[in-house]
CSV table of C-alpha atoms and ligand atoms in Angstrom, one decimal:
chain,number,residue,atom,x,y,z
A,155,MET,CA,24.5,-17.4,22.1
A,156,THR,CA,24.0,-13.6,21.4
A,157,ALA,CA,21.3,-12.5,18.9
A,158,LYS,CA,22.1,-10.6,15.8
A,159,ILE,CA,20.7,-7.2,16.2
A,160,ILE,CA,18.5,-6.1,13.3
A,161,ASP,CA,19.4,-2.4,13.0
A,162,GLY,CA,16.1,-0.7,11.9
A,163,ALA,CA,17.7,2.8,11.9
A,164,ALA,CA,20.4,1.8,9.4
A,165,LEU,CA,17.9,-0.1,7.3
A,166,ALA,CA,15.6,2.9,7.3
A,167,ARG,CA,18.4,5.1,6.1
A,168,GLU,CA,19.1,2.7,3.2
A,169,LYS,CA,15.5,2.7,2.2
A,170,ILE,CA,15.2,6.5,2.3
A,171,SER,CA,18.2,6.9,0.1
A,172,GLU,CA,16.7,4.3,-2.4
A,173,LEU,CA,13.5,6.3,-2.4
A,174,LYS,CA,15.3,9.6,-2.9
A,175,GLN,CA,16.5,8.3,-6.3
A,176,ILE,CA,12.9,7.4,-7.3
A,177,VAL,CA,11.7,10.8,-6.1
A,178,THR,CA,14.4,12.5,-8.1
A,179,SER,CA,13.3,10.9,-11.3
A,180,LEU,CA,9.6,11.6,-10.5
A,181,ARG,CA,10.5,15.3,-9.9
A,182,ALA,CA,12.3,15.4,-13.2
A,183,ARG,CA,8.9,14.4,-14.8
A,184,GLY,CA,7.2,17.2,-12.8
A,185,VAL,CA,5.7,15.0,-10.1
A,186,THR,CA,6.6,15.8,-6.4
A,187,PRO,CA,5.2,13.1,-4.1
A,188,GLY,CA,3.3,14.8,-1.3
A,189,LEU,CA,2.2,13.5,2.1
A,190,ALA,CA,-0.4,15.4,4.1
A,191,THR,CA,-0.4,14.8,7.8
A,192,VAL,CA,-3.2,15.8,10.1
A,193,LEU,CA,-2.9,16.2,13.9
A,194,VAL,CA,-6.0,16.8,15.9
A,195,GLY,CA,-5.1,18.2,19.4
A,196,ASP,CA,-1.6,18.4,20.8
A,197,ASP,CA,-0.6,15.0,22.1
A,198,PRO,CA,3.2,15.3,22.6
A,199,ALA,CA,4.0,11.8,21.5
A,200,SER,CA,1.9,12.3,18.3
A,201,ARG,CA,3.7,15.5,17.6
A,202,VAL,CA,7.1,13.7,17.8
A,203,TYR,CA,5.8,11.0,15.4
A,204,ILE,CA,4.6,13.6,13.0
A,205,ARG,CA,8.0,15.4,13.2
A,206,ASN,CA,9.8,12.2,12.5
A,207,LYS,CA,7.6,11.5,9.5
A,208,ALA,CA,8.2,15.0,8.1
A,209,ARG,CA,11.9,14.7,8.5
A,210,ALA,CA,12.0,11.3,6.7
A,211,CYS,CA,9.9,12.9,3.9
A,212,GLU,CA,12.3,15.8,3.6
A,213,GLN,CA,15.3,13.4,3.4
A,214,ALA,CA,13.6,11.5,0.5
A,215,GLY,CA,12.6,14.7,-1.3
A,216,VAL,CA,8.9,14.1,-0.6
A,217,ALA,CA,6.8,17.2,0.2
A,218,SER,CA,5.1,17.0,3.6
A,219,ILE,CA,2.2,19.3,4.3
A,220,HIS,CA,1.1,19.4,7.9
A,221,HIS,CA,-2.4,20.4,9.1
A,222,ASP,CA,-3.1,21.1,12.8
A,223,LEU,CA,-6.7,21.0,14.1
A,224,PRO,CA,-7.6,21.9,17.6
A,225,ALA,CA,-8.6,19.2,20.1
A,226,SER,CA,-12.1,20.7,20.0
A,227,ALA,CA,-12.5,20.1,16.3
A,228,SER,CA,-15.7,18.3,15.4
A,229,GLU,CA,-15.9,15.1,13.3
A,230,GLN,CA,-17.3,17.2,10.5
A,231,ASP,CA,-14.3,19.6,10.6
A,232,VAL,CA,-11.9,16.6,10.3
A,233,LEU,CA,-14.0,15.0,7.5
A,234,ASN,CA,-14.0,18.3,5.6
A,235,LEU,CA,-10.2,18.5,5.7
A,236,VAL,CA,-9.9,14.9,4.7
A,237,GLU,CA,-12.2,15.5,1.7
A,238,ARG,CA,-10.2,18.6,0.7
A,239,LEU,CA,-7.0,16.5,0.8
A,240,ASN,CA,-8.7,13.7,-1.2
A,241,ASN,CA,-9.3,16.2,-4.0
A,242,ASP,CA,-5.9,17.9,-3.9
A,243,PRO,CA,-3.8,16.6,-6.7
A,244,LYS,CA,-0.5,17.6,-4.9
A,245,VAL,CA,-1.4,15.2,-2.1
A,246,HIS,CA,-0.6,11.5,-2.9
A,247,GLY,CA,-0.9,10.3,0.7
A,248,THR,CA,-2.9,11.4,3.7
A,249,ILE,CA,-2.5,10.3,7.3
A,250,VAL,CA,-4.6,11.3,10.3
A,251,GLN,CA,-2.4,10.7,13.3
A,252,LEU,CA,-3.9,8.4,15.9
A,253,PRO,CA,-5.0,8.4,18.6
A,254,LEU,CA,-7.8,11.0,18.0
A,255,PRO,CA,-9.5,12.8,20.9
A,256,ARG,CA,-12.2,10.6,22.4
A,257,HIS,CA,-15.1,12.5,20.9
A,258,LEU,CA,-14.0,11.6,17.3
A,259,ASN,CA,-14.6,8.2,15.7
A,260,ALA,CA,-11.2,7.0,14.4
A,261,GLN,CA,-12.7,4.4,12.2
A,262,CYS,CA,-15.0,6.9,10.5
A,263,VAL,CA,-12.1,9.3,9.9
A,264,SER,CA,-9.7,6.6,8.6
A,265,GLN,CA,-12.3,5.3,6.2
A,266,ALA,CA,-13.0,8.8,4.8
A,267,ILE,CA,-9.5,8.9,3.3
A,268,ALA,CA,-9.6,7.9,-0.4
A,269,TYR,CA,-8.1,4.5,-0.6
A,270,GLU,CA,-5.6,5.6,-3.3
A,271,LYS,CA,-4.2,8.1,-0.7
A,272,ASP,CA,-4.5,5.8,2.3
A,273,VAL,CA,-0.7,5.4,2.8
A,274,ASP,CA,-1.3,4.0,6.3
A,275,GLY,CA,-3.1,1.0,4.7
A,276,PHE,CA,-6.0,1.2,7.2
A,277,SER,CA,-8.9,1.5,4.7
A,278,TRP,CA,-11.1,-1.5,4.3
A,279,HIS,CA,-10.2,-1.6,0.6
A,280,ASN,CA,-6.5,-2.0,1.4
A,281,LEU,CA,-7.1,-4.3,4.3
A,282,GLY,CA,-9.3,-6.4,2.1
A,283,ALA,CA,-6.5,-6.5,-0.5
A,284,LEU,CA,-4.1,-7.8,2.2
A,285,MET,CA,-6.6,-10.5,3.1
A,286,GLU,CA,-6.8,-11.6,-0.5
A,287,ASN,CA,-3.0,-11.3,-1.0
A,288,VAL,CA,-3.4,-9.0,-4.0
A,289,PRO,CA,-1.6,-5.6,-4.5
A,290,GLY,CA,-2.7,-2.8,-2.2
A,291,VAL,CA,-1.2,-0.5,0.4
A,292,VAL,CA,0.0,-2.6,3.3
A,293,PRO,CA,0.1,-1.0,6.8
A,294,CYS,CA,3.5,0.4,7.6
A,295,THR,CA,4.5,-1.3,10.8
A,296,PRO,CA,3.6,-4.9,9.6
A,297,ARG,CA,5.5,-4.1,6.4
A,298,ALA,CA,8.5,-2.9,8.4
A,299,THR,CA,8.3,-6.2,10.3
A,300,MET,CA,8.5,-8.3,7.2
A,301,ALA,CA,11.2,-6.1,5.6
A,302,MET,CA,13.4,-6.6,8.7
A,303,LEU,CA,12.9,-10.3,8.7
A,304,ALA,CA,13.7,-10.4,4.9
A,305,HIS,CA,16.8,-8.2,5.3
A,306,ALA,CA,18.1,-10.4,8.2
A,307,GLY,CA,17.6,-13.5,6.0
A,308,VAL,CA,15.1,-15.1,8.5
A,309,PRO,CA,13.2,-17.9,6.8
A,310,VAL,CA,9.4,-17.5,7.1
A,311,GLU,CA,7.8,-20.2,5.0
A,312,SER,CA,7.0,-23.3,7.0
A,313,LYS,CA,8.0,-21.6,10.2
A,314,HIS,CA,5.8,-21.1,13.3
A,315,ALA,CA,5.2,-17.4,13.8
A,316,VAL,CA,3.6,-16.1,17.0
A,317,VAL,CA,2.1,-12.6,17.0
A,318,VAL,CA,1.3,-11.1,20.4
A,319,GLY,CA,-1.3,-8.4,20.0
A,320,ARG,CA,-4.3,-8.3,17.7
A,321,SER,CA,-4.8,-4.6,16.8
A,322,VAL,CA,-5.9,-3.7,13.3
A,323,ILE,CA,-2.9,-1.4,13.0
A,324,VAL,CA,-0.2,-4.0,13.9
A,325,GLY,CA,-1.1,-7.5,15.2
A,326,LYS,CA,-3.7,-8.6,12.7
A,327,PRO,CA,-2.1,-7.3,9.5
A,328,ALA,CA,1.3,-8.7,10.7
A,329,ALA,CA,-0.3,-12.1,11.2
A,330,ILE,CA,-1.9,-11.9,7.7
A,331,LEU,CA,1.4,-11.0,6.0
A,332,LEU,CA,3.1,-13.9,7.8
A,333,ILE,CA,0.3,-16.3,6.7
A,334,ASN,CA,0.7,-15.0,3.1
A,335,ALA,CA,4.4,-15.7,3.3
A,336,GLY,CA,3.7,-19.3,4.2
A,337,ALA,CA,4.2,-19.3,8.0
A,338,THR,CA,2.0,-21.2,10.4
A,339,VAL,CA,0.7,-18.3,12.6
A,340,THR,CA,-0.7,-18.1,16.1
A,341,VAL,CA,-2.1,-14.8,17.3
A,342,CYS,CA,-2.2,-14.1,21.1
A,343,ASN,CA,-4.1,-11.4,23.1
A,344,SER,CA,-4.5,-10.3,26.7
A,345,ARG,CA,-6.7,-13.2,27.4
A,346,THR,CA,-4.3,-15.9,26.1
A,347,PRO,CA,-3.7,-18.3,29.0
A,348,ASP,CA,0.0,-19.2,29.6
A,349,LEU,CA,1.4,-16.8,27.0
A,350,GLY,CA,4.9,-18.2,27.5
A,351,ALA,CA,3.8,-21.7,26.5
A,352,VAL,CA,2.7,-20.3,23.2
A,353,THR,CA,5.6,-17.8,22.6
A,354,ARG,CA,8.2,-20.6,23.4
A,355,GLN,CA,7.0,-22.4,20.2
A,356,ALA,CA,7.7,-19.4,18.0
A,357,ASP,CA,10.5,-19.5,15.4
A,358,ILE,CA,9.4,-15.9,14.7
A,359,LEU,CA,8.0,-13.8,17.6
A,360,VAL,CA,6.3,-10.5,16.8
A,361,VAL,CA,5.3,-8.5,19.9
A,362,ALA,CA,3.0,-5.5,19.7
A,363,THR,CA,1.2,-5.0,23.1
A,364,GLY,CA,2.4,-1.8,24.6
A,365,ARG,CA,3.4,-3.7,27.8
A,366,ALA,CA,7.1,-2.9,28.6
A,367,GLY,CA,9.2,-6.0,29.2
A,368,LEU,CA,6.3,-8.4,28.8
A,369,ILE,CA,8.4,-11.0,27.0
A,370,THR,CA,11.2,-12.4,29.1
A,371,ARG,CA,14.0,-14.8,28.3
A,372,ASN,CA,12.1,-17.9,29.5
A,373,MET,CA,9.3,-17.1,27.0
A,374,VAL,CA,11.6,-17.3,23.9
A,375,LYS,CA,12.7,-20.3,22.0
A,376,PRO,CA,16.5,-20.4,21.6
A,377,GLY,CA,17.4,-19.0,18.1
A,378,ALA,CA,14.1,-17.4,17.5
A,379,ALA,CA,13.7,-14.1,15.5
A,380,VAL,CA,12.2,-11.5,17.9
A,381,ILE,CA,10.6,-8.4,16.4
A,382,ASP,CA,9.7,-5.9,19.1
A,383,VAL,CA,7.1,-3.4,17.9
A,384,GLY,CA,6.3,-2.0,21.3
A,385,ILE,CA,7.1,1.6,22.2
A,386,ASN,CA,6.8,2.4,25.9
A,387,ARG,CA,7.9,5.5,27.8
A,388,LEU,CA,9.3,4.4,31.2
A,389,HIS,CA,9.2,6.4,34.4
A,390,ASP,CA,12.8,7.7,33.8
A,391,GLY,CA,11.7,9.0,30.4
A,392,LYS,CA,13.6,6.3,28.4
A,393,LEU,CA,11.9,4.3,25.6
A,394,ALA,CA,11.6,0.6,25.9
A,395,GLY,CA,10.0,-2.2,23.9
A,396,ASP,CA,7.7,-5.0,24.9
A,397,VAL,CA,10.6,-7.4,25.1
A,398,ALA,CA,13.2,-7.5,27.9
A,399,PHE,CA,16.0,-6.8,25.4
A,400,ASP,CA,19.1,-7.4,27.6
A,401,GLU,CA,18.0,-10.9,28.7
A,402,VAL,CA,16.2,-12.0,25.5
A,403,LYS,CA,19.2,-11.1,23.2
A,404,GLU,CA,21.2,-13.8,25.1
A,405,ILE,CA,18.9,-16.5,23.7
A,406,ALA,CA,17.3,-15.2,20.5
A,407,GLY,CA,18.8,-15.7,17.1
A,408,TRP,CA,17.8,-12.2,15.9
A,409,ILE,CA,16.3,-9.3,17.8
A,410,THR,CA,15.2,-5.7,17.0
A,411,PRO,CA,16.1,-3.0,19.5
A,412,VAL,CA,13.9,-0.2,20.9
A,413,PRO,CA,14.5,2.5,20.0
A,414,GLY,CA,16.2,2.1,16.6
A,415,GLY,CA,14.3,-1.0,15.4
A,416,VAL,CA,10.8,-1.2,14.0
A,417,GLY,CA,10.0,2.5,14.6
A,418,PRO,CA,12.4,4.1,12.0
A,419,MET,CA,11.5,1.3,9.5
A,420,THR,CA,7.8,2.1,10.0
A,421,VAL,CA,8.4,5.7,9.0
A,422,ALA,CA,10.5,4.6,6.0
A,423,MET,CA,7.6,2.3,4.9
A,424,LEU,CA,5.2,5.3,5.1
A,425,VAL,CA,7.5,7.3,2.8
A,426,GLU,CA,7.7,4.4,0.5
A,427,ASN,CA,3.9,4.0,0.4
A,428,THR,CA,3.6,7.7,-0.4
A,429,VAL,CA,6.2,7.5,-3.2
A,430,SER,CA,4.3,4.4,-4.6
A,431,ALA,CA,1.0,6.3,-4.5
A,432,ALA,CA,2.7,9.2,-6.4
A,433,VAL,CA,4.0,6.7,-9.0
A,434,ARG,CA,0.5,5.2,-9.5
A,435,ALA,CA,-1.1,8.7,-9.7
A,436,ALA,CA,1.5,9.8,-12.3
A,437,GLY,CA,0.9,6.6,-14.3
A,438,SER,CA,-2.9,7.1,-14.3
A,439,ASN,CA,-2.6,10.7,-15.4
A,440,ARG,CA,-0.6,10.0,-18.5
B,125,LIG,P1,-3.3,-1.8,21.0
B,125,LIG,O1,-3.4,-1.3,22.4
B,125,LIG,O2,-4.3,-1.4,20.0
B,125,LIG,O3,-3.2,-3.4,21.0
B,125,LIG,C1,-2.4,-4.1,22.0
B,125,LIG,C2,-2.7,-5.5,21.8
B,125,LIG,O4,-1.8,-6.2,22.8
B,125,LIG,C3,-4.1,-6.0,22.1
B,125,LIG,O5,-4.5,-6.9,21.1
B,125,LIG,C4,-4.0,-6.6,23.5
B,125,LIG,O6,-4.9,-7.7,23.7
B,125,LIG,C5,-2.6,-7.2,23.5
B,125,LIG,N1,-2.1,-7.3,24.8
B,125,LIG,C6,-2.1,-6.3,25.8
B,125,LIG,N2,-1.5,-6.9,26.9
B,125,LIG,C7,-1.2,-8.2,26.7
B,125,LIG,C8,-0.7,-9.2,27.4
B,125,LIG,N3,-0.3,-9.0,28.7
B,125,LIG,N4,-0.6,-10.4,26.9
B,125,LIG,C9,-0.9,-10.6,25.6
B,125,LIG,N5,-1.4,-9.6,24.8
B,125,LIG,C10,-1.6,-8.4,25.3
B,125,LIG,O7,-1.8,-1.4,20.6
B,125,LIG,P2,-1.2,-1.2,19.1
B,125,LIG,O8,-1.2,-2.6,18.4
B,125,LIG,O9,-1.6,0.0,18.4
B,125,LIG,O10,0.4,-1.0,19.5
B,125,LIG,C11,1.1,-1.9,20.2
B,125,LIG,C12,2.4,-1.4,20.6
B,125,LIG,O11,3.2,-1.1,19.5
B,125,LIG,C13,2.4,0.0,21.4
B,125,LIG,O12,3.5,0.0,22.3
B,125,LIG,C14,2.6,1.0,20.3
B,125,LIG,O13,3.1,2.2,20.8
B,125,LIG,C15,3.5,0.3,19.4
B,125,LIG,N6,3.5,0.7,18.0
B,125,LIG,C16,4.7,0.9,17.5
B,125,LIG,C17,4.8,1.3,16.2
B,125,LIG,C18,6.2,1.5,15.6
B,125,LIG,O14,6.3,2.2,14.6
B,125,LIG,N7,7.2,0.8,16.1
B,125,LIG,C19,3.6,1.6,15.4
B,125,LIG,C20,2.4,1.3,16.0
B,125,LIG,C21,2.4,0.9,17.3
B,125,LIG,P3,-6.5,-7.4,23.7
B,125,LIG,O15,-6.9,-7.3,22.3
B,125,LIG,O16,-7.0,-8.7,24.3
B,125,LIG,O17,-6.8,-6.2,24.5
């Protein structure tokens, strides 16, 4: 059996063109959705992510406004900028690109973004809403995961989902979304003994570890849906996921590639969260 490839790049293009229509009608009402991006320092990978986000915004007609701060910026410098963006009516969404330089407290900075503008969905307000399964801004990568499963027609309810990774950005919110969708969910981490024994039980396997090629063919149940969130830069400069794609695609039912899988859909979800924030702001200003 060869897995169906879930083409995240194509799905992202579809999503962006849907969003463009919504943005066109918002602009006709005098509202241009705006995303503010903040980069502290000059991490090359972060700069690429910011550029991809700006490009996707442009394609959807969303204004993106970038702010660079030097690596030496103090926490107060970053908080002052975030506060300014919180009060700027042209800004509907703000993201501070992670990771931050070590002297800055990422949690403190993330929580300073007004929850209405928290389009990454990392504020405790939005994470709490996710936990309660009530409307809120859902983190982009976990949303991308669910959107890709839905698009591929993968059933979730009553299935066993295994999430490998427990970060607040990916693993935990992905697990909660799967729980909310009616799956039975197991979450693994670096201390999980015999990872393969757990992952082999998964009808849906979501992998977000940052360990290239961690998941091999013998760790996957035949026919499973495998969502590879990992992005790893190999020695030869190529990108690879956390799943050994070539061998796992021979056994899985569905699989996402890297690059061209969860990454572009994550960016599309960020644009959608920004457009939704603008729609809400426009509604509350009427
Ligand atoms: P973190 O480093 O915050 O978390 C990694 C998680 O993986 C941790 O919970 C860790 O366990 C677990 N882990 C590490 N090694 C193993 C192992 N051998 N077996 C089982 N679990 C393991 O990373 P993120 O969640 O932020 O990101 C994960 C990956 O996803 C990265 O490659 C990142 O680049 C990528 N990413 C991709 C995005 C996209 O748009 N496609 C967006 C965000 C991230 P423990 O907690 O015990 O340390």
